[in-house]
């Protein structure tokens, strides 16, 4: 009801809150996969030096830290922001679909399907772990207390790791790092102060001509056009738009079954064959791509804007809008 001023106030509060959330996530070695509305999907990868139980423990301890330090989070006028979390483990496939003008990346797999169920069982201030995740944490942590709820999930009460987790995780080599005053590696993203002001993101104010067409397809057109016109400070905007929210449960079934990297074959499947199992990786991948191309092209031809195609606690969804800046 406050128009542009209210929009800017919401953007400022949300960005400052997410800045604190991301700082904790990076402390525990997490990597942000995507932002879905007011939710954050975070991955904690296992590698040659860390076991899956360690990754699961870091995920639960990270959620525990967020809940104790940032929930509730008081903002002005007596308002409070609250968090709730869920943790699952397993193998997932990183999906890249789209067209030459819009590309989306997201994850699919059984852990996402299980995460959605566990998240629905958590209330504000709570963290729920799947039975598989809790078994790994209980076998790795020095102390793990929780109560069993429906579907074998566990409402986490308190977890104490055997070793100090923050600051001991090997940084992801794909993310550039710097060093703080104590010589501790710090991800570049942790150097931000306010997301609402791009002056704190020097790598975003670089020459846009250096962005290749392949990379540009990953950047929302609205953001790219605002940056190219040096209007980055006007990104928070109040306007009336028409939004479409489409759930894709059938395509999501591919991820909930056997759509893992090892199941994806190089050969192109016969899409016309109805006898192919829905669980076959190649068929799922190509149907996802065909669906994305059809939807993105339809929306773009009608002057719409593809906001996001992702898999979160609501399932596999496509979000688009009409009436956004730069689109008549």
PDB file of C-alpha atoms in Angstrom:
ATOM      1  CA  UNK A   1       0.000   0.000   0.000  1.00  0.00           C
ATOM      2  CA  UNK A   2       3.010   2.308   0.226  1.00  0.00           C
ATOM      3  CA  UNK A   3       3.841   2.240  -3.483  1.00  0.00           C
ATOM      4  CA  UNK A   4       7.445   2.635  -4.556  1.00  0.00           C
ATOM      5  CA  UNK A   5       8.618   3.618  -1.068  1.00  0.00           C
ATOM      6  CA  UNK A   6       7.148   0.427   0.347  1.00  0.00           C
ATOM      7  CA  UNK A   7       8.754  -1.662  -2.387  1.00  0.00           C
ATOM      8  CA  UNK A   8      12.166  -0.182  -1.666  1.00  0.00           C
ATOM      9  CA  UNK A   9      11.686  -0.745   2.077  1.00  0.00           C
ATOM     10  CA  UNK A  10      10.781  -4.417   1.528  1.00  0.00           C
ATOM     11  CA  UNK A  11      13.774  -4.867  -0.797  1.00  0.00           C
ATOM     12  CA  UNK A  12      16.126  -3.307   1.750  1.00  0.00           C
ATOM     13  CA  UNK A  13      14.882  -5.429   4.655  1.00  0.00           C
ATOM     14  CA  UNK A  14      14.887  -8.633   2.592  1.00  0.00           C
ATOM     15  CA  UNK A  15      18.353  -8.036   1.174  1.00  0.00           C
ATOM     16  CA  UNK A  16      19.871  -7.234   4.549  1.00  0.00           C
ATOM     17  CA  UNK A  17      18.293 -10.374   6.017  1.00  0.00           C
ATOM     18  CA  UNK A  18      19.510 -12.580   3.175  1.00  0.00           C
ATOM     19  CA  UNK A  19      22.994 -11.092   3.546  1.00  0.00           C
ATOM     20  CA  UNK A  20      23.146 -12.392   7.118  1.00  0.00           C
ATOM     21  CA  UNK A  21      21.691 -15.746   6.086  1.00  0.00           C
ATOM     22  CA  UNK A  22      24.251 -16.196   3.316  1.00  0.00           C
ATOM     23  CA  UNK A  23      27.082 -15.352   5.685  1.00  0.00           C
ATOM     24  CA  UNK A  24      26.103 -18.252   7.965  1.00  0.00           C
ATOM     25  CA  UNK A  25      25.600 -20.597   5.004  1.00  0.00           C
ATOM     26  CA  UNK A  26      29.073 -19.876   3.647  1.00  0.00           C
ATOM     27  CA  UNK A  27      30.574 -20.313   7.121  1.00  0.00           C
ATOM     28  CA  UNK A  28      29.367 -23.917   7.100  1.00  0.00           C
ATOM     29  CA  UNK A  29      30.573 -24.627   3.571  1.00  0.00           C
ATOM     30  CA  UNK A  30      27.179 -24.400   1.915  1.00  0.00           C
ATOM     31  CA  UNK A  31      26.609 -23.268  -1.654  1.00  0.00           C
ATOM     32  CA  UNK A  32      23.416 -21.479  -2.721  1.00  0.00           C
ATOM     33  CA  UNK A  33      21.724 -23.310  -5.578  1.00  0.00           C
ATOM     34  CA  UNK A  34      18.809 -20.937  -6.010  1.00  0.00           C
ATOM     35  CA  UNK A  35      16.478 -18.391  -4.461  1.00  0.00           C
ATOM     36  CA  UNK A  36      12.839 -19.382  -4.793  1.00  0.00           C
ATOM     37  CA  UNK A  37      10.683 -16.538  -3.546  1.00  0.00           C
ATOM     38  CA  UNK A  38      11.489 -16.140   0.140  1.00  0.00           C
ATOM     39  CA  UNK A  39      13.283 -19.516   0.303  1.00  0.00           C
ATOM     40  CA  UNK A  40      16.909 -20.494  -0.257  1.00  0.00           C
ATOM     41  CA  UNK A  41      17.946 -23.893  -1.601  1.00  0.00           C
ATOM     42  CA  UNK A  42      21.430 -24.749  -0.330  1.00  0.00           C
ATOM     43  CA  UNK A  43      23.723 -27.674  -1.156  1.00  0.00           C
ATOM     44  CA  UNK A  44      26.441 -29.157   1.029  1.00  0.00           C
ATOM     45  CA  UNK A  45      28.570 -31.324  -1.233  1.00  0.00           C
ATOM     46  CA  UNK A  46      30.633 -34.288  -0.202  1.00  0.00           C
ATOM     47  CA  UNK A  47      34.042 -34.676  -1.830  1.00  0.00           C
ATOM     48  CA  UNK A  48      37.249 -36.657  -1.543  1.00  0.00           C
ATOM     49  CA  UNK A  49      38.044 -35.084   1.823  1.00  0.00           C
ATOM     50  CA  UNK A  50      34.574 -35.001   3.420  1.00  0.00           C
ATOM     51  CA  UNK A  51      32.134 -37.875   3.833  1.00  0.00           C
ATOM     52  CA  UNK A  52      28.394 -37.634   3.246  1.00  0.00           C
ATOM     53  CA  UNK A  53      27.806 -37.772   7.005  1.00  0.00           C
ATOM     54  CA  UNK A  54      29.982 -34.671   7.393  1.00  0.00           C
ATOM     55  CA  UNK A  55      27.994 -32.833   4.728  1.00  0.00           C
ATOM     56  CA  UNK A  56      24.714 -33.811   6.406  1.00  0.00           C
ATOM     57  CA  UNK A  57      26.015 -32.681   9.806  1.00  0.00           C
ATOM     58  CA  UNK A  58      27.140 -29.335   8.394  1.00  0.00           C
ATOM     59  CA  UNK A  59      23.700 -28.847   6.821  1.00  0.00           C
ATOM     60  CA  UNK A  60      21.855 -29.525  10.079  1.00  0.00           C
ATOM     61  CA  UNK A  61      24.268 -27.429  12.157  1.00  0.00           C
ATOM     62  CA  UNK A  62      23.941 -24.593   9.658  1.00  0.00           C
ATOM     63  CA  UNK A  63      20.152 -24.722   9.952  1.00  0.00           C
ATOM     64  CA  UNK A  64      20.487 -24.845  13.727  1.00  0.00           C
ATOM     65  CA  UNK A  65      22.697 -21.746  13.691  1.00  0.00           C
ATOM     66  CA  UNK A  66      20.306 -19.856  11.427  1.00  0.00           C
ATOM     67  CA  UNK A  67      17.342 -20.659  13.646  1.00  0.00           C
ATOM     68  CA  UNK A  68      19.066 -19.662  16.873  1.00  0.00           C
ATOM     69  CA  UNK A  69      20.726 -16.479  15.609  1.00  0.00           C
ATOM     70  CA  UNK A  70      18.367 -15.132  12.938  1.00  0.00           C
ATOM     71  CA  UNK A  71      14.906 -16.394  13.847  1.00  0.00           C
ATOM     72  CA  UNK A  72      13.008 -14.422  14.887  1.00  0.00           C
ATOM     73  CA  UNK A  73      14.646 -11.422  13.239  1.00  0.00           C
ATOM     74  CA  UNK A  74      13.126  -8.116  14.291  1.00  0.00           C
ATOM     75  CA  UNK A  75      12.620  -5.366  11.736  1.00  0.00           C
ATOM     76  CA  UNK A  76      11.082  -1.941  12.160  1.00  0.00           C
ATOM     77  CA  UNK A  77       7.475  -1.329  13.208  1.00  0.00           C
ATOM     78  CA  UNK A  78       7.460  -4.423  15.398  1.00  0.00           C
ATOM     79  CA  UNK A  79       7.584  -6.875  12.509  1.00  0.00           C
ATOM     80  CA  UNK A  80       9.483 -10.163  12.788  1.00  0.00           C
ATOM     81  CA  UNK A  81      10.919 -12.508  10.189  1.00  0.00           C
ATOM     82  CA  UNK A  82      11.055 -16.211  11.051  1.00  0.00           C
ATOM     83  CA  UNK A  83      12.811 -19.171   9.480  1.00  0.00           C
ATOM     84  CA  UNK A  84      12.114 -22.871   9.259  1.00  0.00           C
ATOM     85  CA  UNK A  85      14.309 -25.464   7.597  1.00  0.00           C
ATOM     86  CA  UNK A  86      14.491 -29.018   6.308  1.00  0.00           C
ATOM     87  CA  UNK A  87      17.457 -31.257   5.442  1.00  0.00           C
ATOM     88  CA  UNK A  88      17.650 -34.294   3.137  1.00  0.00           C
ATOM     89  CA  UNK A  89      20.537 -36.226   1.585  1.00  0.00           C
ATOM     90  CA  UNK A  90      21.149 -38.183  -1.605  1.00  0.00           C
ATOM     91  CA  UNK A  91      22.139 -37.819  -5.235  1.00  0.00           C
ATOM     92  CA  UNK A  92      20.586 -35.148  -7.442  1.00  0.00           C
ATOM     93  CA  UNK A  93      21.010 -34.126 -11.060  1.00  0.00           C
ATOM     94  CA  UNK A  94      21.980 -30.581 -12.060  1.00  0.00           C
ATOM     95  CA  UNK A  95      19.669 -29.615 -14.916  1.00  0.00           C
ATOM     96  CA  UNK A  96      20.274 -26.917 -17.544  1.00  0.00           C
ATOM     97  CA  UNK A  97      17.346 -26.175 -19.870  1.00  0.00           C
ATOM     98  CA  UNK A  98      16.192 -23.274 -21.999  1.00  0.00           C
ATOM     99  CA  UNK A  99      16.673 -21.390 -25.241  1.00  0.00           C
ATOM    100  CA  UNK A 100      19.217 -18.994 -26.676  1.00  0.00           C
ATOM    101  CA  UNK A 101      17.519 -16.064 -24.906  1.00  0.00           C
ATOM    102  CA  UNK A 102      16.738 -17.641 -21.494  1.00  0.00           C
ATOM    103  CA  UNK A 103      18.462 -20.489 -19.656  1.00  0.00           C
ATOM    104  CA  UNK A 104      17.524 -21.948 -16.282  1.00  0.00           C
ATOM    105  CA  UNK A 105      19.490 -24.225 -13.978  1.00  0.00           C
ATOM    106  CA  UNK A 106      18.049 -26.267 -11.131  1.00  0.00           C
ATOM    107  CA  UNK A 107      18.342 -29.628  -9.413  1.00  0.00           C
ATOM    108  CA  UNK A 108      16.112 -32.672  -9.583  1.00  0.00           C
ATOM    109  CA  UNK A 109      16.248 -35.921  -7.684  1.00  0.00           C
ATOM    110  CA  UNK A 110      14.900 -37.916  -4.785  1.00  0.00           C
ATOM    111  CA  UNK A 111      16.460 -35.585  -2.161  1.00  0.00           C
ATOM    112  CA  UNK A 112      14.363 -32.693  -3.509  1.00  0.00           C
ATOM    113  CA  UNK A 113      11.194 -34.770  -3.339  1.00  0.00           C
ATOM    114  CA  UNK A 114      11.992 -35.823   0.239  1.00  0.00           C
ATOM    115  CA  UNK A 115      12.967 -32.264   1.157  1.00  0.00           C
ATOM    116  CA  UNK A 116       9.580 -30.980   0.053  1.00  0.00           C
ATOM    117  CA  UNK A 117       7.768 -33.414   2.369  1.00  0.00           C
ATOM    118  CA  UNK A 118      10.064 -32.675   5.324  1.00  0.00           C
ATOM    119  CA  UNK A 119       9.790 -28.923   4.832  1.00  0.00           C
ATOM    120  CA  UNK A 120       5.988 -29.098   4.934  1.00  0.00           C
ATOM    121  CA  UNK A 121       6.262 -30.653   8.406  1.00  0.00           C
ATOM    122  CA  UNK A 122       8.413 -27.860   9.861  1.00  0.00           C
ATOM    123  CA  UNK A 123       6.971 -24.858  11.658  1.00  0.00           C
ATOM    124  CA  UNK A 124       8.640 -21.461  12.155  1.00  0.00           C
ATOM    125  CA  UNK A 125      11.728 -21.898  14.313  1.00  0.00           C
ATOM    126  CA  UNK A 126      12.028 -25.629  13.542  1.00  0.00           C
ATOM    127  CA  UNK A 127      14.335 -27.857  11.495  1.00  0.00           C
ATOM    128  CA  UNK A 128      13.129 -31.233  10.219  1.00  0.00           C
ATOM    129  CA  UNK A 129      15.572 -33.855   8.881  1.00  0.00           C
ATOM    130  CA  UNK A 130      14.655 -36.871   6.775  1.00  0.00           C
ATOM    131  CA  UNK A 131      15.267 -40.274   8.338  1.00  0.00           C
ATOM    132  CA  UNK A 132      18.277 -40.862   6.093  1.00  0.00           C
ATOM    133  CA  UNK A 133      19.809 -37.482   6.903  1.00  0.00           C
ATOM    134  CA  UNK A 134      19.271 -37.957  10.625  1.00  0.00           C
ATOM    135  CA  UNK A 135      20.887 -41.405  10.587  1.00  0.00           C
ATOM    136  CA  UNK A 136      24.037 -39.877   9.088  1.00  0.00           C
ATOM    137  CA  UNK A 137      24.049 -36.992  11.556  1.00  0.00           C
ATOM    138  CA  UNK A 138      23.448 -39.220  14.585  1.00  0.00           C
ATOM    139  CA  UNK A 139      26.373 -41.439  13.575  1.00  0.00           C
ATOM    140  CA  UNK A 140      28.723 -38.506  13.015  1.00  0.00           C
ATOM    141  CA  UNK A 141      27.861 -35.942  15.700  1.00  0.00           C
ATOM    142  CA  UNK A 142      29.075 -35.959  19.289  1.00  0.00           C
ATOM    143  CA  UNK A 143      25.524 -35.326  20.455  1.00  0.00           C
ATOM    144  CA  UNK A 144      22.292 -35.493  18.453  1.00  0.00           C
ATOM    145  CA  UNK A 145      18.882 -35.020  20.016  1.00  0.00           C
ATOM    146  CA  UNK A 146      15.602 -35.055  18.144  1.00  0.00           C
ATOM    147  CA  UNK A 147      12.076 -36.400  18.205  1.00  0.00           C
ATOM    148  CA  UNK A 148      10.580 -38.656  15.550  1.00  0.00           C
ATOM    149  CA  UNK A 149       7.517 -37.367  13.715  1.00  0.00           C
ATOM    150  CA  UNK A 150       5.513 -38.673  10.757  1.00  0.00           C
ATOM    151  CA  UNK A 151       7.061 -40.405   7.731  1.00  0.00           C
ATOM    152  CA  UNK A 152      10.166 -41.270   9.758  1.00  0.00           C
ATOM    153  CA  UNK A 153      11.331 -37.653   9.790  1.00  0.00           C
ATOM    154  CA  UNK A 154      12.988 -36.145  12.838  1.00  0.00           C
ATOM    155  CA  UNK A 155      12.349 -32.779  14.459  1.00  0.00           C
ATOM    156  CA  UNK A 156      15.864 -31.650  15.334  1.00  0.00           C
ATOM    157  CA  UNK A 157      16.358 -30.472  18.894  1.00  0.00           C
ATOM    158  CA  UNK A 158      20.129 -30.112  19.316  1.00  0.00           C
ATOM    159  CA  UNK A 159      23.235 -31.279  17.462  1.00  0.00           C
ATOM    160  CA  UNK A 160      26.846 -30.957  18.599  1.00  0.00           C
ATOM    161  CA  UNK A 161      29.441 -31.947  15.961  1.00  0.00           C
ATOM    162  CA  UNK A 162      32.596 -33.834  16.890  1.00  0.00           C
ATOM    163  CA  UNK A 163      34.757 -31.069  15.395  1.00  0.00           C
ATOM    164  CA  UNK A 164      34.351 -27.364  14.761  1.00  0.00           C
ATOM    165  CA  UNK A 165      32.682 -27.088  11.367  1.00  0.00           C
ATOM    166  CA  UNK A 166      32.820 -23.377  10.561  1.00  0.00           C
ATOM    167  CA  UNK A 167      35.991 -22.191   8.925  1.00  0.00           C
ATOM    168  CA  UNK A 168      37.322 -25.728   8.405  1.00  0.00           C
ATOM    169  CA  UNK A 169      35.558 -26.519   5.147  1.00  0.00           C
ATOM    170  CA  UNK A 170      37.666 -26.500   2.008  1.00  0.00           C
ATOM    171  CA  UNK A 171      36.388 -23.721  -0.211  1.00  0.00           C
ATOM    172  CA  UNK A 172      34.757 -24.563  -3.512  1.00  0.00           C
ATOM    173  CA  UNK A 173      37.467 -23.931  -6.146  1.00  0.00           C
ATOM    174  CA  UNK A 174      34.825 -22.604  -8.534  1.00  0.00           C
ATOM    175  CA  UNK A 175      34.077 -19.701  -6.194  1.00  0.00           C
ATOM    176  CA  UNK A 176      36.862 -17.110  -5.860  1.00  0.00           C
ATOM    177  CA  UNK A 177      38.042 -16.492  -2.314  1.00  0.00           C
ATOM    178  CA  UNK A 178      39.813 -13.765  -0.406  1.00  0.00           C
ATOM    179  CA  UNK A 179      41.234 -13.611   3.120  1.00  0.00           C
ATOM    180  CA  UNK A 180      39.910 -11.839   6.209  1.00  0.00           C
ATOM    181  CA  UNK A 181      41.944 -10.139   8.953  1.00  0.00           C
ATOM    182  CA  UNK A 182      42.685 -13.502  10.555  1.00  0.00           C
ATOM    183  CA  UNK A 183      43.845 -15.123   7.331  1.00  0.00           C
ATOM    184  CA  UNK A 184      40.667 -17.183   7.031  1.00  0.00           C
ATOM    185  CA  UNK A 185      39.438 -17.864   3.448  1.00  0.00           C
ATOM    186  CA  UNK A 186      36.268 -15.921   2.736  1.00  0.00           C
ATOM    187  CA  UNK A 187      34.026 -16.399  -0.336  1.00  0.00           C
ATOM    188  CA  UNK A 188      33.732 -13.303  -2.494  1.00  0.00           C
ATOM    189  CA  UNK A 189      29.974 -13.122  -1.966  1.00  0.00           C
ATOM    190  CA  UNK A 190      30.525 -12.572   1.767  1.00  0.00           C
ATOM    191  CA  UNK A 191      32.130  -9.215   1.006  1.00  0.00           C
ATOM    192  CA  UNK A 192      28.773  -7.712   0.060  1.00  0.00           C
ATOM    193  CA  UNK A 193      27.160  -5.185   2.362  1.00  0.00           C
ATOM    194  CA  UNK A 194      23.788  -4.389   0.814  1.00  0.00           C
ATOM    195  CA  UNK A 195      22.395  -6.359  -2.064  1.00  0.00           C
ATOM    196  CA  UNK A 196      20.122  -3.450  -2.902  1.00  0.00           C
ATOM    197  CA  UNK A 197      23.127  -1.364  -3.909  1.00  0.00           C
ATOM    198  CA  UNK A 198      25.244  -2.813  -6.683  1.00  0.00           C
ATOM    199  CA  UNK A 199      28.108  -0.515  -5.752  1.00  0.00           C
ATOM    200  CA  UNK A 200      29.157  -3.320  -3.392  1.00  0.00           C
ATOM    201  CA  UNK A 201      29.321  -5.781  -6.302  1.00  0.00           C
ATOM    202  CA  UNK A 202      32.285  -4.594  -8.375  1.00  0.00           C
ATOM    203  CA  UNK A 203      32.146  -7.688 -10.584  1.00  0.00           C
ATOM    204  CA  UNK A 204      28.563  -6.797 -11.605  1.00  0.00           C
ATOM    205  CA  UNK A 205      29.515  -3.329 -12.798  1.00  0.00           C
ATOM    206  CA  UNK A 206      32.061  -4.690 -15.268  1.00  0.00           C
ATOM    207  CA  UNK A 207      31.779  -4.047 -18.999  1.00  0.00           C
ATOM    208  CA  UNK A 208      28.614  -5.850 -20.075  1.00  0.00           C
ATOM    209  CA  UNK A 209      30.073  -6.304 -23.545  1.00  0.00           C
ATOM    210  CA  UNK A 210      32.372  -8.918 -22.039  1.00  0.00           C
ATOM    211  CA  UNK A 211      29.381 -11.140 -21.231  1.00  0.00           C
ATOM    212  CA  UNK A 212      29.136 -13.797 -23.906  1.00  0.00           C
ATOM    213  CA  UNK A 213      25.717 -14.634 -25.407  1.00  0.00           C
ATOM    214  CA  UNK A 214      25.856 -18.003 -23.667  1.00  0.00           C
ATOM    215  CA  UNK A 215      26.294 -16.374 -20.247  1.00  0.00           C
ATOM    216  CA  UNK A 216      23.826 -13.583 -20.960  1.00  0.00           C
ATOM    217  CA  UNK A 217      21.040 -16.161 -21.315  1.00  0.00           C
ATOM    218  CA  UNK A 218      21.477 -16.934 -17.608  1.00  0.00           C
ATOM    219  CA  UNK A 219      20.853 -13.286 -16.624  1.00  0.00           C
ATOM    220  CA  UNK A 220      17.206 -12.150 -16.398  1.00  0.00           C
ATOM    221  CA  UNK A 221      16.554  -9.634 -19.225  1.00  0.00           C
ATOM    222  CA  UNK A 222      15.160  -7.100 -16.757  1.00  0.00           C
ATOM    223  CA  UNK A 223      18.386  -7.145 -14.744  1.00  0.00           C
ATOM    224  CA  UNK A 224      20.606  -7.058 -17.831  1.00  0.00           C
ATOM    225  CA  UNK A 225      18.772  -4.116 -19.380  1.00  0.00           C
ATOM    226  CA  UNK A 226      18.843  -2.168 -16.105  1.00  0.00           C
ATOM    227  CA  UNK A 227      22.588  -2.717 -15.770  1.00  0.00           C
ATOM    228  CA  UNK A 228      23.245  -1.799 -19.404  1.00  0.00           C
ATOM    229  CA  UNK A 229      21.377   1.500 -18.875  1.00  0.00           C
ATOM    230  CA  UNK A 230      23.162   2.089 -15.533  1.00  0.00           C
ATOM    231  CA  UNK A 231      19.849   1.913 -13.687  1.00  0.00           C
ATOM    232  CA  UNK A 232      20.986  -0.653 -11.146  1.00  0.00           C
ATOM    233  CA  UNK A 233      19.773   1.496  -8.249  1.00  0.00           C
ATOM    234  CA  UNK A 234      16.241   1.361  -9.672  1.00  0.00           C
ATOM    235  CA  UNK A 235      15.890  -2.429  -9.665  1.00  0.00           C
ATOM    236  CA  UNK A 236      13.388  -2.373  -6.761  1.00  0.00           C
ATOM    237  CA  UNK A 237      10.272  -1.181  -8.581  1.00  0.00           C
ATOM    238  CA  UNK A 238       6.559  -1.008  -7.847  1.00  0.00           C
ATOM    239  CA  UNK A 239       4.311  -1.883 -10.775  1.00  0.00           C
ATOM    240  CA  UNK A 240       1.235  -3.931 -11.592  1.00  0.00           C
ATOM    241  CA  UNK A 241       2.039  -7.201 -13.350  1.00  0.00           C
ATOM    242  CA  UNK A 242       0.275 -10.435 -14.230  1.00  0.00           C
ATOM    243  CA  UNK A 243       2.044 -13.500 -12.826  1.00  0.00           C
ATOM    244  CA  UNK A 244       1.682 -17.126 -13.858  1.00  0.00           C
ATOM    245  CA  UNK A 245       2.654 -19.958 -11.512  1.00  0.00           C
ATOM    246  CA  UNK A 246       2.617 -23.391 -13.182  1.00  0.00           C
ATOM    247  CA  UNK A 247       3.309 -26.646 -11.366  1.00  0.00           C
ATOM    248  CA  UNK A 248       4.822 -29.468 -13.443  1.00  0.00           C
ATOM    249  CA  UNK A 249       4.224 -32.612 -11.366  1.00  0.00           C
ATOM    250  CA  UNK A 250       4.542 -35.070 -14.258  1.00  0.00           C
ATOM    251  CA  UNK A 251       7.972 -33.847 -15.292  1.00  0.00           C
ATOM    252  CA  UNK A 252       8.960 -33.752 -11.640  1.00  0.00           C
ATOM    253  CA  UNK A 253       8.400 -37.522 -11.467  1.00  0.00           C
ATOM    254  CA  UNK A 254      11.556 -38.004 -13.515  1.00  0.00           C
ATOM    255  CA  UNK A 255      13.566 -36.322 -10.782  1.00  0.00           C
ATOM    256  CA  UNK A 256      11.817 -38.188  -7.995  1.00  0.00           C
ATOM    257  CA  UNK A 257      12.804 -41.518  -9.526  1.00  0.00           C
ATOM    258  CA  UNK A 258      16.107 -42.238 -11.243  1.00  0.00           C
ATOM    259  CA  UNK A 259      17.174 -38.937 -12.770  1.00  0.00           C
ATOM    260  CA  UNK A 260      20.760 -38.928 -11.492  1.00  0.00           C
ATOM    261  CA  UNK A 261      23.932 -38.110 -13.466  1.00  0.00           C
ATOM    262  CA  UNK A 262      24.885 -41.763 -13.866  1.00  0.00           C
ATOM    263  CA  UNK A 263      21.547 -42.518 -15.492  1.00  0.00           C
ATOM    264  CA  UNK A 264      21.857 -39.914 -18.227  1.00  0.00           C
ATOM    265  CA  UNK A 265      22.925 -41.425 -21.545  1.00  0.00           C
ATOM    266  CA  UNK A 266      24.552 -39.614 -24.429  1.00  0.00           C
ATOM    267  CA  UNK A 267      22.236 -40.940 -27.117  1.00  0.00           C
ATOM    268  CA  UNK A 268      19.002 -39.118 -27.939  1.00  0.00           C
ATOM    269  CA  UNK A 269      15.943 -41.120 -26.901  1.00  0.00           C
ATOM    270  CA  UNK A 270      12.899 -41.827 -29.033  1.00  0.00           C
ATOM    271  CA  UNK A 271      10.423 -39.324 -27.628  1.00  0.00           C
ATOM    272  CA  UNK A 272       7.557 -40.843 -29.591  1.00  0.00           C
ATOM    273  CA  UNK A 273       7.774 -44.165 -27.783  1.00  0.00           C
ATOM    274  CA  UNK A 274       5.165 -44.418 -25.034  1.00  0.00           C
ATOM    275  CA  UNK A 275       6.648 -47.641 -23.747  1.00  0.00           C
ATOM    276  CA  UNK A 276       9.686 -45.917 -22.359  1.00  0.00           C
ATOM    277  CA  UNK A 277       9.764 -45.847 -18.556  1.00  0.00           C
ATOM    278  CA  UNK A 278       9.155 -42.430 -17.005  1.00  0.00           C
ATOM    279  CA  UNK A 279      12.148 -43.132 -14.779  1.00  0.00           C
ATOM    280  CA  UNK A 280      14.602 -43.264 -17.688  1.00  0.00           C
ATOM    281  CA  UNK A 281      17.079 -40.437 -17.363  1.00  0.00           C
ATOM    282  CA  UNK A 282      17.512 -39.563 -21.079  1.00  0.00           C
ATOM    283  CA  UNK A 283      13.769 -39.384 -21.693  1.00  0.00           C
ATOM    284  CA  UNK A 284      13.266 -37.165 -18.658  1.00  0.00           C
ATOM    285  CA  UNK A 285      16.070 -34.810 -19.675  1.00  0.00           C
ATOM    286  CA  UNK A 286      14.806 -34.333 -23.217  1.00  0.00           C
ATOM    287  CA  UNK A 287      11.191 -33.892 -22.154  1.00  0.00           C
ATOM    288  CA  UNK A 288      12.276 -31.269 -19.643  1.00  0.00           C
ATOM    289  CA  UNK A 289      14.177 -29.456 -22.392  1.00  0.00           C
ATOM    290  CA  UNK A 290      11.289 -29.721 -24.842  1.00  0.00           C
ATOM    291  CA  UNK A 291       8.877 -28.399 -22.223  1.00  0.00           C
ATOM    292  CA  UNK A 292      11.219 -25.488 -21.386  1.00  0.00           C
ATOM    293  CA  UNK A 293      11.746 -24.519 -25.036  1.00  0.00           C
ATOM    294  CA  UNK A 294       8.008 -24.606 -25.767  1.00  0.00           C
ATOM    295  CA  UNK A 295       7.079 -22.629 -22.650  1.00  0.00           C
ATOM    296  CA  UNK A 296       9.894 -20.060 -22.862  1.00  0.00           C
ATOM    297  CA  UNK A 297       9.276 -19.405 -26.566  1.00  0.00           C
ATOM    298  CA  UNK A 298       5.534 -19.040 -26.035  1.00  0.00           C
ATOM    299  CA  UNK A 299       6.040 -16.584 -23.180  1.00  0.00           C
ATOM    300  CA  UNK A 300       8.776 -14.598 -24.953  1.00  0.00           C
ATOM    301  CA  UNK A 301       6.796 -14.306 -28.231  1.00  0.00           C
ATOM    302  CA  UNK A 302       3.935 -12.781 -26.261  1.00  0.00           C
ATOM    303  CA  UNK A 303       6.227 -10.227 -24.616  1.00  0.00           C
ATOM    304  CA  UNK A 304       6.328 -12.084 -21.311  1.00  0.00           C
ATOM    305  CA  UNK A 305       9.190 -12.593 -18.879  1.00  0.00           C
ATOM    306  CA  UNK A 306      10.380 -15.979 -17.606  1.00  0.00           C
ATOM    307  CA  UNK A 307      11.115 -15.383 -13.949  1.00  0.00           C
ATOM    308  CA  UNK A 308      12.200 -18.865 -12.931  1.00  0.00           C
ATOM    309  CA  UNK A 309      11.958 -22.580 -13.560  1.00  0.00           C
ATOM    310  CA  UNK A 310      13.072 -24.442 -10.491  1.00  0.00           C
ATOM    311  CA  UNK A 311      12.412 -27.307  -8.123  1.00  0.00           C
ATOM    312  CA  UNK A 312      11.835 -26.241  -4.522  1.00  0.00           C
ATOM    313  CA  UNK A 313       9.611 -27.201  -1.598  1.00  0.00           C
ATOM    314  CA  UNK A 314       6.579 -26.682  -3.864  1.00  0.00           C
ATOM    315  CA  UNK A 315       7.875 -29.076  -6.533  1.00  0.00           C
ATOM    316  CA  UNK A 316       8.924 -28.350 -10.124  1.00  0.00           C
ATOM    317  CA  UNK A 317       7.436 -24.978 -11.070  1.00  0.00           C
ATOM    318  CA  UNK A 318       7.573 -22.381 -13.835  1.00  0.00           C
ATOM    319  CA  UNK A 319       7.031 -18.735 -12.897  1.00  0.00           C
ATOM    320  CA  UNK A 320       6.472 -16.076 -15.547  1.00  0.00           C
ATOM    321  CA  UNK A 321       5.066 -12.551 -15.709  1.00  0.00           C
ATOM    322  CA  UNK A 322       3.618  -9.997 -18.095  1.00  0.00           C
ATOM    323  CA  UNK A 323       4.003  -6.241 -17.678  1.00  0.00           C
ATOM    324  CA  UNK A 324       7.624  -6.249 -16.496  1.00  0.00           C
ATOM    325  CA  UNK A 325      10.114  -3.489 -17.451  1.00  0.00           C
ATOM    326  CA  UNK A 326      11.379  -3.782 -21.000  1.00  0.00           C
ATOM    327  CA  UNK A 327       8.487  -6.039 -22.007  1.00  0.00           C
ATOM    328  CA  UNK A 328       5.392  -4.248 -23.414  1.00  0.00           C
TER     329      UNK A 328
END
